[in-house]
mmCIF file of C-alpha atoms in Angstrom:
data_model
loop_
_atom_site.group_PDB
_atom_site.id
_atom_site.type_symbol
_atom_site.label_atom_id
_atom_site.label_comp_id
_atom_site.label_asym_id
_atom_site.label_seq_id
_atom_site.Cartn_x
_atom_site.Cartn_y
_atom_site.Cartn_z
ATOM 1 C CA UNK A 126 -31.487 -43.442 6.002
ATOM 2 C CA UNK A 127 -33.194 -42.303 9.229
ATOM 3 C CA UNK A 128 -35.601 -39.361 9.404
ATOM 4 C CA UNK A 129 -33.119 -37.021 11.137
ATOM 5 C CA UNK A 130 -30.424 -37.446 8.488
ATOM 6 C CA UNK A 131 -32.978 -37.130 5.705
ATOM 7 C CA UNK A 132 -34.265 -33.873 7.223
ATOM 8 C CA UNK A 133 -30.789 -32.384 7.478
ATOM 9 C CA UNK A 134 -30.027 -33.310 3.874
ATOM 10 C CA UNK A 135 -33.262 -31.717 2.700
ATOM 11 C CA UNK A 136 -32.532 -28.542 4.662
ATOM 12 C CA UNK A 137 -29.049 -28.373 3.151
ATOM 13 C CA UNK A 138 -30.428 -28.877 -0.331
ATOM 14 C CA UNK A 139 -33.051 -26.155 0.171
ATOM 15 C CA UNK A 140 -30.426 -23.772 1.494
ATOM 16 C CA UNK A 141 -28.181 -24.456 -1.477
ATOM 17 C CA UNK A 142 -31.072 -23.886 -3.903
ATOM 18 C CA UNK A 143 -31.975 -20.593 -2.218
ATOM 19 C CA UNK A 144 -28.384 -19.331 -2.357
ATOM 20 C CA UNK A 145 -28.039 -20.440 -5.981
ATOM 21 C CA UNK A 146 -31.267 -18.631 -6.893
ATOM 22 C CA UNK A 147 -30.122 -15.427 -5.190
ATOM 23 C CA UNK A 148 -26.783 -15.429 -6.990
ATOM 24 C CA UNK A 149 -28.400 -16.270 -10.311
ATOM 25 C CA UNK A 150 -30.484 -13.136 -9.999
ATOM 26 C CA UNK A 151 -27.523 -10.905 -9.166
ATOM 27 C CA UNK A 152 -25.956 -8.870 -11.992
ATOM 28 C CA UNK A 153 -22.492 -9.970 -12.943
ATOM 29 C CA UNK A 154 -21.247 -6.386 -13.006
ATOM 30 C CA UNK A 155 -23.434 -4.330 -10.669
ATOM 31 C CA UNK A 156 -21.163 -1.296 -10.344
ATOM 32 C CA UNK A 157 -20.602 1.521 -12.799
ATOM 33 C CA UNK A 158 -17.327 1.129 -14.733
ATOM 34 C CA UNK A 159 -14.596 3.731 -14.769
ATOM 35 C CA UNK A 160 -12.913 5.061 -17.864
ATOM 36 C CA UNK A 161 -9.335 5.784 -18.979
ATOM 37 C CA UNK A 162 -8.651 9.348 -20.065
ATOM 38 C CA UNK A 163 -6.917 7.937 -23.158
ATOM 39 C CA UNK A 164 -10.351 6.985 -24.469
ATOM 40 C CA UNK A 165 -11.102 10.732 -24.720
ATOM 41 C CA UNK A 166 -7.566 11.818 -25.699
ATOM 42 C CA UNK A 167 -8.862 13.847 -28.679
ATOM 43 C CA UNK A 168 -11.672 15.487 -26.671
ATOM 44 C CA UNK A 169 -9.856 16.585 -23.515
ATOM 45 C CA UNK A 170 -7.494 19.036 -25.226
ATOM 46 C CA UNK A 171 -10.421 20.805 -26.920
ATOM 47 C CA UNK A 172 -12.779 21.045 -23.969
ATOM 48 C CA UNK A 173 -11.583 19.558 -20.742
ATOM 49 C CA UNK A 174 -14.575 20.495 -18.558
ATOM 50 C CA UNK A 175 -17.043 19.570 -21.280
ATOM 51 C CA UNK A 176 -15.445 16.164 -21.690
ATOM 52 C CA UNK A 177 -15.778 15.523 -17.946
ATOM 53 C CA UNK A 178 -19.429 16.484 -18.211
ATOM 54 C CA UNK A 179 -19.880 14.081 -21.099
ATOM 55 C CA UNK A 180 -18.309 11.266 -19.089
ATOM 56 C CA UNK A 181 -20.474 11.974 -16.049
ATOM 57 C CA UNK A 182 -23.584 11.974 -18.265
ATOM 58 C CA UNK A 183 -22.756 8.331 -19.051
ATOM 59 C CA UNK A 184 -22.895 7.470 -15.370
ATOM 60 C CA UNK A 185 -19.114 7.257 -15.006
ATOM 61 C CA UNK A 186 -17.445 8.941 -12.049
ATOM 62 C CA UNK A 187 -14.196 6.968 -11.751
ATOM 63 C CA UNK A 188 -11.376 7.945 -14.096
ATOM 64 C CA UNK A 189 -7.775 6.942 -14.677
ATOM 65 C CA UNK A 190 -5.791 9.875 -16.006
ATOM 66 C CA UNK A 191 -2.766 9.052 -18.150
ATOM 67 C CA UNK A 192 -2.281 12.639 -19.258
ATOM 68 C CA UNK A 193 -2.848 16.036 -17.598
ATOM 69 C CA UNK A 194 -3.611 17.662 -20.984
ATOM 70 C CA UNK A 195 -1.735 20.835 -20.172
ATOM 71 C CA UNK A 196 -3.417 21.425 -16.831
ATOM 72 C CA UNK A 197 -2.097 21.073 -13.305
ATOM 73 C CA UNK A 198 -3.180 18.220 -11.084
ATOM 74 C CA UNK A 199 -4.697 20.767 -8.716
ATOM 75 C CA UNK A 200 -6.831 22.284 -11.495
ATOM 76 C CA UNK A 201 -8.067 18.858 -12.526
ATOM 77 C CA UNK A 202 -8.830 17.892 -8.916
ATOM 78 C CA UNK A 203 -11.064 20.960 -8.534
ATOM 79 C CA UNK A 204 -13.057 20.026 -11.651
ATOM 80 C CA UNK A 205 -13.351 16.419 -10.491
ATOM 81 C CA UNK A 206 -14.581 17.466 -7.055
ATOM 82 C CA UNK A 207 -17.166 19.783 -8.573
ATOM 83 C CA UNK A 208 -18.675 16.860 -10.483
ATOM 84 C CA UNK A 209 -18.402 14.220 -7.782
ATOM 85 C CA UNK A 210 -15.738 12.334 -9.720
ATOM 86 C CA UNK A 211 -12.596 10.591 -8.519
ATOM 87 C CA UNK A 212 -9.234 9.882 -10.112
ATOM 88 C CA UNK A 213 -8.320 6.502 -8.663
ATOM 89 C CA UNK A 214 -5.223 5.831 -10.802
ATOM 90 C CA UNK A 215 -2.613 8.005 -12.470
ATOM 91 C CA UNK A 216 -0.755 6.678 -15.514
ATOM 92 C CA UNK A 217 2.681 8.038 -16.399
ATOM 93 C CA UNK A 218 5.539 7.236 -18.702
ATOM 94 C CA UNK A 219 8.275 4.915 -17.487
ATOM 95 C CA UNK A 220 10.906 7.554 -17.956
ATOM 96 C CA UNK A 221 8.946 10.089 -15.836
ATOM 97 C CA UNK A 222 8.383 7.517 -13.111
ATOM 98 C CA UNK A 223 12.081 6.744 -12.937
ATOM 99 C CA UNK A 224 13.436 10.309 -13.233
ATOM 100 C CA UNK A 225 10.650 12.448 -11.797
ATOM 101 C CA UNK A 226 9.360 10.183 -9.047
ATOM 102 C CA UNK A 227 8.665 13.003 -6.563
ATOM 103 C CA UNK A 228 6.675 14.992 -9.162
ATOM 104 C CA UNK A 229 4.719 11.931 -10.298
ATOM 105 C CA UNK A 230 3.861 11.058 -6.676
ATOM 106 C CA UNK A 231 2.860 14.650 -5.899
ATOM 107 C CA UNK A 232 0.557 14.785 -8.918
ATOM 108 C CA UNK A 233 -0.992 11.429 -8.086
ATOM 109 C CA UNK A 234 -1.657 12.508 -4.505
ATOM 110 C CA UNK A 235 -3.138 15.838 -5.603
ATOM 111 C CA UNK A 236 -5.462 14.052 -8.042
ATOM 112 C CA UNK A 237 -6.556 11.723 -5.248
ATOM 113 C CA UNK A 238 -5.147 8.613 -6.894
ATOM 114 C CA UNK A 239 -4.100 5.570 -4.907
ATOM 115 C CA UNK A 240 -2.385 3.884 -7.814
ATOM 116 C CA UNK A 241 0.425 4.881 -10.155
ATOM 117 C CA UNK A 242 0.525 2.955 -13.397
ATOM 118 C CA UNK A 243 2.991 2.436 -16.257
ATOM 119 C CA UNK A 244 1.761 0.934 -19.558
ATOM 120 C CA UNK A 245 4.847 0.753 -21.773
ATOM 121 C CA UNK A 246 8.538 0.197 -21.262
ATOM 122 C CA UNK A 247 10.386 1.996 -24.062
ATOM 123 C CA UNK A 248 13.053 0.272 -26.133
ATOM 124 C CA UNK A 249 12.438 -3.198 -24.696
ATOM 125 C CA UNK A 250 10.602 -4.751 -27.562
ATOM 126 C CA UNK A 251 11.131 -7.527 -28.446
ATOM 127 C CA UNK A 252 11.121 -8.507 -24.782
ATOM 128 C CA UNK A 253 13.844 -10.980 -23.721
ATOM 129 C CA UNK A 254 14.680 -12.782 -20.517
ATOM 130 C CA UNK A 255 17.537 -10.358 -19.884
ATOM 131 C CA UNK A 256 15.217 -7.377 -20.333
ATOM 132 C CA UNK A 257 12.533 -8.977 -18.189
ATOM 133 C CA UNK A 258 15.009 -9.512 -15.353
ATOM 134 C CA UNK A 259 16.264 -5.925 -15.646
ATOM 135 C CA UNK A 260 12.635 -4.731 -15.549
ATOM 136 C CA UNK A 261 11.854 -6.741 -12.393
ATOM 137 C CA UNK A 262 14.760 -5.122 -10.564
ATOM 138 C CA UNK A 263 13.560 -1.683 -11.560
ATOM 139 C CA UNK A 264 9.921 -2.500 -10.706
ATOM 140 C CA UNK A 265 10.915 -3.626 -7.251
ATOM 141 C CA UNK A 266 12.725 -0.398 -6.563
ATOM 142 C CA UNK A 267 9.900 1.747 -7.985
ATOM 143 C CA UNK A 268 7.206 -0.144 -6.116
ATOM 144 C CA UNK A 269 9.075 -0.014 -2.843
ATOM 145 C CA UNK A 270 9.688 3.664 -3.086
ATOM 146 C CA UNK A 271 6.129 4.613 -4.096
ATOM 147 C CA UNK A 272 4.744 2.598 -1.204
ATOM 148 C CA UNK A 273 7.216 3.521 1.551
ATOM 149 C CA UNK A 274 7.778 7.170 0.678
ATOM 150 C CA UNK A 275 4.401 8.230 -0.738
ATOM 151 C CA UNK A 276 1.820 5.641 0.292
ATOM 152 C CA UNK A 277 1.008 4.817 -3.359
ATOM 153 C CA UNK A 278 0.613 1.453 -5.079
ATOM 154 C CA UNK A 279 2.545 0.696 -8.266
ATOM 155 C CA UNK A 280 0.811 -1.204 -11.044
ATOM 156 C CA UNK A 281 2.262 -2.378 -14.343
ATOM 157 C CA UNK A 282 -0.135 -2.456 -17.291
ATOM 158 C CA UNK A 283 0.713 -5.348 -19.591
ATOM 159 C CA UNK A 284 0.963 -4.568 -23.299
ATOM 160 C CA UNK A 285 1.294 -7.922 -24.992
ATOM 161 C CA UNK A 286 5.004 -8.287 -25.597
ATOM 162 C CA UNK A 287 5.494 -9.738 -22.114
ATOM 163 C CA UNK A 288 3.786 -12.947 -23.147
ATOM 164 C CA UNK A 289 6.735 -14.219 -25.151
ATOM 165 C CA UNK A 290 7.278 -17.895 -24.346
ATOM 166 C CA UNK A 291 9.852 -18.801 -21.752
ATOM 167 C CA UNK A 292 10.266 -22.304 -20.376
ATOM 168 C CA UNK A 293 6.864 -23.677 -19.400
ATOM 169 C CA UNK A 294 5.392 -20.175 -19.205
ATOM 170 C CA UNK A 295 6.018 -16.673 -20.461
ATOM 171 C CA UNK A 296 8.119 -13.652 -19.636
ATOM 172 C CA UNK A 297 5.054 -12.234 -17.913
ATOM 173 C CA UNK A 298 5.401 -15.116 -15.456
ATOM 174 C CA UNK A 299 9.028 -14.056 -14.950
ATOM 175 C CA UNK A 300 7.913 -10.526 -14.152
ATOM 176 C CA UNK A 301 5.474 -11.837 -11.614
ATOM 177 C CA UNK A 302 7.844 -14.356 -10.052
ATOM 178 C CA UNK A 303 10.729 -11.954 -9.605
ATOM 179 C CA UNK A 304 8.835 -8.877 -8.347
ATOM 180 C CA UNK A 305 7.927 -8.313 -4.722
ATOM 181 C CA UNK A 306 4.220 -9.207 -4.308
ATOM 182 C CA UNK A 307 3.921 -6.545 -1.635
ATOM 183 C CA UNK A 308 5.235 -3.734 -3.809
ATOM 184 C CA UNK A 309 4.428 -4.530 -7.459
ATOM 185 C CA UNK A 310 0.945 -5.127 -8.813
ATOM 186 C CA UNK A 311 -0.801 -5.365 -12.164
ATOM 187 C CA UNK A 312 -3.335 -3.438 -14.143
ATOM 188 C CA UNK A 313 -4.562 -6.182 -16.466
ATOM 189 C CA UNK A 314 -5.404 -4.983 -19.953
ATOM 190 C CA UNK A 315 -7.465 -7.919 -21.201
ATOM 191 C CA UNK A 316 -7.045 -7.044 -24.904
ATOM 192 C CA UNK A 317 -3.290 -7.115 -24.444
ATOM 193 C CA UNK A 318 -3.539 -10.519 -22.899
ATOM 194 C CA UNK A 319 -5.782 -11.891 -25.656
ATOM 195 C CA UNK A 320 -3.818 -10.355 -28.534
ATOM 196 C CA UNK A 321 -0.551 -12.285 -27.958
ATOM 197 C CA UNK A 322 -2.509 -15.507 -27.470
ATOM 198 C CA UNK A 323 -2.815 -15.764 -23.663
ATOM 199 C CA UNK A 324 -6.039 -16.193 -21.655
ATOM 200 C CA UNK A 325 -7.189 -13.317 -19.399
ATOM 201 C CA UNK A 326 -9.224 -15.715 -17.219
ATOM 202 C CA UNK A 327 -6.198 -17.958 -16.621
ATOM 203 C CA UNK A 328 -4.063 -14.923 -15.731
ATOM 204 C CA UNK A 329 -6.688 -13.756 -13.234
ATOM 205 C CA UNK A 330 -6.949 -17.202 -11.698
ATOM 206 C CA UNK A 331 -3.188 -17.606 -11.478
ATOM 207 C CA UNK A 332 -2.260 -14.210 -10.036
ATOM 208 C CA UNK A 333 -5.418 -13.294 -8.113
ATOM 209 C CA UNK A 334 -4.794 -10.478 -5.685
ATOM 210 C CA UNK A 335 -1.710 -9.218 -7.542
ATOM 211 C CA UNK A 336 -4.165 -7.767 -10.095
ATOM 212 C CA UNK A 337 -5.601 -4.558 -8.658
ATOM 213 C CA UNK A 338 -6.871 -2.753 -11.772
ATOM 214 C CA UNK A 339 -8.312 -3.740 -15.120
ATOM 215 C CA UNK A 340 -8.740 -2.199 -18.572
ATOM 216 C CA UNK A 341 -12.019 -3.392 -20.048
ATOM 217 C CA UNK A 342 -11.784 -3.630 -23.829
ATOM 218 C CA UNK A 343 -12.508 -6.096 -26.567
ATOM 219 C CA UNK A 344 -10.640 -7.264 -29.644
ATOM 220 C CA UNK A 345 -12.332 -7.423 -33.023
ATOM 221 C CA UNK A 346 -13.242 -10.943 -34.147
ATOM 222 C CA UNK A 347 -10.926 -12.489 -36.676
ATOM 223 C CA UNK A 348 -7.892 -10.414 -35.688
ATOM 224 C CA UNK A 349 -4.801 -12.550 -35.161
ATOM 225 C CA UNK A 350 -2.366 -11.044 -32.721
ATOM 226 C CA UNK A 351 1.356 -11.166 -32.114
ATOM 227 C CA UNK A 352 3.947 -9.977 -29.582
ATOM 228 C CA UNK A 353 4.339 -6.446 -30.978
ATOM 229 C CA UNK A 354 2.069 -4.735 -28.430
ATOM 230 C CA UNK A 355 0.504 -2.807 -31.305
ATOM 231 C CA UNK A 356 -2.663 -3.134 -33.395
ATOM 232 C CA UNK A 357 -4.882 -0.826 -35.394
ATOM 233 C CA UNK A 358 -7.215 1.277 -33.202
ATOM 234 C CA UNK A 359 -10.128 0.047 -35.292
ATOM 235 C CA UNK A 360 -9.565 -3.368 -33.735
ATOM 236 C CA UNK A 361 -10.947 -2.029 -30.448
ATOM 237 C CA UNK A 362 -14.654 -2.922 -30.433
ATOM 238 C CA UNK A 363 -17.483 -2.488 -27.941
ATOM 239 C CA UNK A 364 -17.483 -4.946 -25.081
ATOM 240 C CA UNK A 365 -19.294 -8.111 -26.069
ATOM 241 C CA UNK A 366 -18.711 -7.625 -29.795
ATOM 242 C CA UNK A 367 -15.248 -9.133 -29.941
ATOM 243 C CA UNK A 368 -13.182 -12.229 -29.194
ATOM 244 C CA UNK A 369 -12.948 -11.969 -25.407
ATOM 245 C CA UNK A 370 -15.286 -13.880 -23.100
ATOM 246 C CA UNK A 371 -16.204 -10.853 -21.049
ATOM 247 C CA UNK A 372 -18.573 -12.625 -18.609
ATOM 248 C CA UNK A 373 -15.894 -15.185 -17.775
ATOM 249 C CA UNK A 374 -13.335 -12.429 -17.311
ATOM 250 C CA UNK A 375 -15.613 -10.455 -14.983
ATOM 251 C CA UNK A 376 -16.418 -13.527 -12.916
ATOM 252 C CA UNK A 377 -12.694 -14.305 -12.517
ATOM 253 C CA UNK A 378 -11.869 -10.647 -11.785
ATOM 254 C CA UNK A 379 -14.492 -10.484 -9.044
ATOM 255 C CA UNK A 380 -13.014 -13.597 -7.412
ATOM 256 C CA UNK A 381 -9.530 -12.127 -7.741
ATOM 257 C CA UNK A 382 -10.624 -8.908 -5.994
ATOM 258 C CA UNK A 383 -9.967 -6.400 -8.795
ATOM 259 C CA UNK A 384 -10.619 -2.943 -7.316
ATOM 260 C CA UNK A 385 -11.129 -0.679 -10.310
ATOM 261 C CA UNK A 386 -12.380 -1.406 -13.836
ATOM 262 C CA UNK A 387 -11.802 1.140 -16.586
ATOM 263 C CA UNK A 388 -13.282 1.109 -20.088
ATOM 264 C CA UNK A 389 -10.549 1.836 -22.579
ATOM 265 C CA UNK A 390 -11.582 2.295 -26.192
ATOM 266 C CA UNK A 391 -8.921 3.503 -28.605
ATOM 267 C CA UNK A 392 -11.207 3.416 -31.641
ATOM 268 C CA UNK A 393 -12.502 6.466 -33.551
ATOM 269 C CA UNK A 394 -16.054 5.326 -32.673
ATOM 270 C CA UNK A 395 -16.168 6.046 -28.946
ATOM 271 C CA UNK A 396 -19.408 8.028 -29.101
ATOM 272 C CA UNK A 397 -21.153 4.827 -30.198
ATOM 273 C CA UNK A 398 -18.973 2.172 -28.593
ATOM 274 C CA UNK A 399 -18.577 3.481 -25.049
ATOM 275 C CA UNK A 400 -22.357 3.762 -24.409
ATOM 276 C CA UNK A 401 -22.743 0.368 -26.048
ATOM 277 C CA UNK A 402 -20.104 -1.116 -23.728
ATOM 278 C CA UNK A 403 -21.823 0.354 -20.670
ATOM 279 C CA UNK A 404 -25.174 -1.033 -21.762
ATOM 280 C CA UNK A 405 -23.570 -4.443 -22.293
ATOM 281 C CA UNK A 406 -22.081 -4.460 -18.780
ATOM 282 C CA UNK A 407 -25.474 -3.570 -17.316
ATOM 283 C CA UNK A 408 -27.099 -6.442 -19.243
ATOM 284 C CA UNK A 409 -24.937 -9.148 -17.716
#
């Protein structure tokens, strides 16, 4: 090997080592997480403003509302603006999205949300191929209308039952294959991928940019899931304490380009678990 080639190889190796060192020192999750209002579903009705203050005190300014808790979107927007907070996503029922689309879109816009999300399709459990195909047709129409008429992005939040086996894949794959990739996106709830036996990392790697939002949550060790889409709230544990490989999920999510991450904790122990989850994310 001549001196010129050897020099170039050494320079390449040094450059690679420098880049590797830089990335090794970078935190895996440098940003502050958001939170889903459902985490504080028992607190908001009692003291809405105080609950927002509590969330801000944790360093969280991004929130996904899935309930207006008896207030108007305009009233909530004022309180968010006063605290330097943003509502990036607005979750609604499937029935409301189908029958009150204009109202849903108006509330989302007033809140400042870019995304409208649905987390449950009523009366379609157990999920079948016929129901999945019906759902894809409806999703395409909803997504097209939200985008074209209101400038909003539609996301479907998986809830476990979609991972019923079908052919070489699952009915979740059917949903993804038969929906328009320009109009229909996903909010990936990683617990509701893990619970029915799928792998959140594989889903992120497979569907990449279709996944815009993520619910960060962890499933208690030892819990064996199923396709029901339901589990005891006590099975929600602080991030890092459960079954899910959170670092691997975050690495895959970053590569996929996930835009918003929301902590969702349905347990009765949120005062302990949410701060613990935030600390865990900062430690990575």
